Coordinates of C-alpha atoms in Angstrom, one line a residue:
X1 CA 228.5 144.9 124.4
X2 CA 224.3 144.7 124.8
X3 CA 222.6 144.5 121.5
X4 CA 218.7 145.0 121.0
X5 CA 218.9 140.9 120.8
X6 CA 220.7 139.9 123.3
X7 CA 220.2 141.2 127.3
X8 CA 222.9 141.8 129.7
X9 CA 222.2 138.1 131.4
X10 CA 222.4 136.4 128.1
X11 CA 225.7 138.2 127.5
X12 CA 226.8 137.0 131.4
X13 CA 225.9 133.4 130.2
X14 CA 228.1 133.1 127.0
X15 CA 230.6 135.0 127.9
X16 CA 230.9 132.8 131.1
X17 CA 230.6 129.9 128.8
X18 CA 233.3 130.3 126.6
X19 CA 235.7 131.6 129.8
X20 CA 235.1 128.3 131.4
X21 CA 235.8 126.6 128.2
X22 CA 239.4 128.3 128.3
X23 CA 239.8 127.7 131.7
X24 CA 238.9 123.9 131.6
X25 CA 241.5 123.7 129.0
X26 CA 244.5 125.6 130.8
X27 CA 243.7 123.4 133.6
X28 CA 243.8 120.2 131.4
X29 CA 247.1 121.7 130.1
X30 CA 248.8 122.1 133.8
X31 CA 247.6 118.9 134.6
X32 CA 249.6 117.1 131.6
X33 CA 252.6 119.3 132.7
X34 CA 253.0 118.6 136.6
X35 CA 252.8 115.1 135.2
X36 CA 255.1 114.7 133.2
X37 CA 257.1 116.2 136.1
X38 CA 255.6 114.2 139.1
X39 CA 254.0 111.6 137.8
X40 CA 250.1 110.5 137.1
X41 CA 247.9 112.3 140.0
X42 CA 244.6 111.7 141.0
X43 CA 241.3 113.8 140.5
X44 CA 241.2 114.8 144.5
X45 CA 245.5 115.4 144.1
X46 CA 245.2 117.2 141.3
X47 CA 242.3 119.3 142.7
X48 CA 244.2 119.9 146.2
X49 CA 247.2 120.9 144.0
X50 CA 244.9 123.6 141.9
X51 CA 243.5 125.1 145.0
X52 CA 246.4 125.3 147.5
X53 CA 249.7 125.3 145.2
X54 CA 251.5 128.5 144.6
X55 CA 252.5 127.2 141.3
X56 CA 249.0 127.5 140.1
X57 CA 247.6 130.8 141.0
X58 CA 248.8 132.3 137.6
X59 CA 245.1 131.1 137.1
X60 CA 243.6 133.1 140.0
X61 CA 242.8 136.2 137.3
X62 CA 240.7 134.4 135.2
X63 CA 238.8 132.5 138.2
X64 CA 237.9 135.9 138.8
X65 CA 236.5 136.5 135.9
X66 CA 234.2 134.2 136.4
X67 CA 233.1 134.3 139.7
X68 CA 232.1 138.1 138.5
X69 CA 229.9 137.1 136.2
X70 CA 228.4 134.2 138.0
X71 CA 227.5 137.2 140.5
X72 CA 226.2 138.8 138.1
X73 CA 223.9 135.7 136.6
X74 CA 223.0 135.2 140.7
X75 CA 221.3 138.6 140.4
X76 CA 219.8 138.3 137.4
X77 CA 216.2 138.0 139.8
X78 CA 216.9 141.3 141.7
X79 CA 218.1 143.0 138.4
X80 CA 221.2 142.3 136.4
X81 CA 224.3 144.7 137.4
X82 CA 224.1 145.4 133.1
X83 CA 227.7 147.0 133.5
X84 CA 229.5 143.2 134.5
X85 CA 229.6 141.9 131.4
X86 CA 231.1 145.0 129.8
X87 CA 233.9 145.1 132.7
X88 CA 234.9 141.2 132.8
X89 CA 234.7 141.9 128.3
X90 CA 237.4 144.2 128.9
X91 CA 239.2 142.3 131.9
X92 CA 239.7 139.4 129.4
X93 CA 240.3 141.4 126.8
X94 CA 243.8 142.7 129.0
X95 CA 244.3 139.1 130.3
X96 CA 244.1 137.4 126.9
X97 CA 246.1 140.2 124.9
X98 CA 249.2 137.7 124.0
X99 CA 251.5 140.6 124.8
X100 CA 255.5 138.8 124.5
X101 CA 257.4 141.9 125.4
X102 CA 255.9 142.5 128.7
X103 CA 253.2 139.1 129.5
X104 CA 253.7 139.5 133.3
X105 CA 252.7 136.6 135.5
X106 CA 249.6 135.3 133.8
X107 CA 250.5 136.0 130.4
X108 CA 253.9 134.2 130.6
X109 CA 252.2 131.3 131.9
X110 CA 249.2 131.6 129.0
X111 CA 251.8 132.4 126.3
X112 CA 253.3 129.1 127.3
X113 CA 250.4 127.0 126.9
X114 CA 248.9 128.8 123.9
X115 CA 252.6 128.4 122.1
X116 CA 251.9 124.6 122.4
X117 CA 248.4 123.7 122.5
X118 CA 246.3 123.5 119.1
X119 CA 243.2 123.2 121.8
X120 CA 244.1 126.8 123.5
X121 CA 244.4 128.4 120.2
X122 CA 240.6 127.4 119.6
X123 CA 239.1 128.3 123.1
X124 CA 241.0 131.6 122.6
X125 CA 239.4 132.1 119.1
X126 CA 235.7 131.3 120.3
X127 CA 236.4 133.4 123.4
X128 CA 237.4 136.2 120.9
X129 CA 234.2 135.3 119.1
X130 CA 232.3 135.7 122.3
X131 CA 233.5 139.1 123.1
X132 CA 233.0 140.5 120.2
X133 CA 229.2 139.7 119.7

């Protein structure tokens, strides 16, 4: 994944960028969904909801994600672990496959979203975009 432009913290940095770009937007996406269900929540609900509901840990892999590479960033000063970006690449890689016949937990939930939401289709794409440079 390291190029001769681009070091292993720069990597951390855009990769982490566009993975907190698709997370804002599946979170955006849940929120619009539990209320249509239970009504208009607010900021602190919603946040107590994301944080302690079972119904949204489907998200916990790709918090994950990253929290690894924000690691990583943190120790940019004492030496960048160089192999983290290449491992959460991959991680997301699994994660983000769009796999129907088997999507498991995550990918059920993702599939969902992505089926329905123009906005998920373009974080996915710039995420692809990411991975790939």
């Amino acid at each position: 994944m390291t190029t001769p432009n681009h070091a292993p913290s720069d990597e951390c940095a855009q990769l982490r960028t566009a993975l907190l770009g698709l997370h804002r937007t599946l979170v955006e996406l849940e929120r619009r969904d539990y209320e249509k269900q239970h009504g208009q929540q607010s900021a602190g609900q919603f946040l107590q909801l994301m944080a302690y509901d079972e119904s949204m840990r489907w998200l916990e892999p790709l918090s994950r994600l990253i929290v690894m590479l924000d690691e990583a960033l943190d120790a940019q000063g004492k030496g960048i672990d160089s192999v983290a970006p290449t491992v959460v690449a991959q991680r997301v890689r699994d994660l983000l496959r769009l796999d129907r016949d088997q999507p498991g937990e995550f990918g059920a939930r993702y599939l969902h979203h992505f089926d329905q939401s123009p906005d998920l289709a373009v974080e996915h794409a710039g995420l692809l975009r990411a991975l790939n440079r």
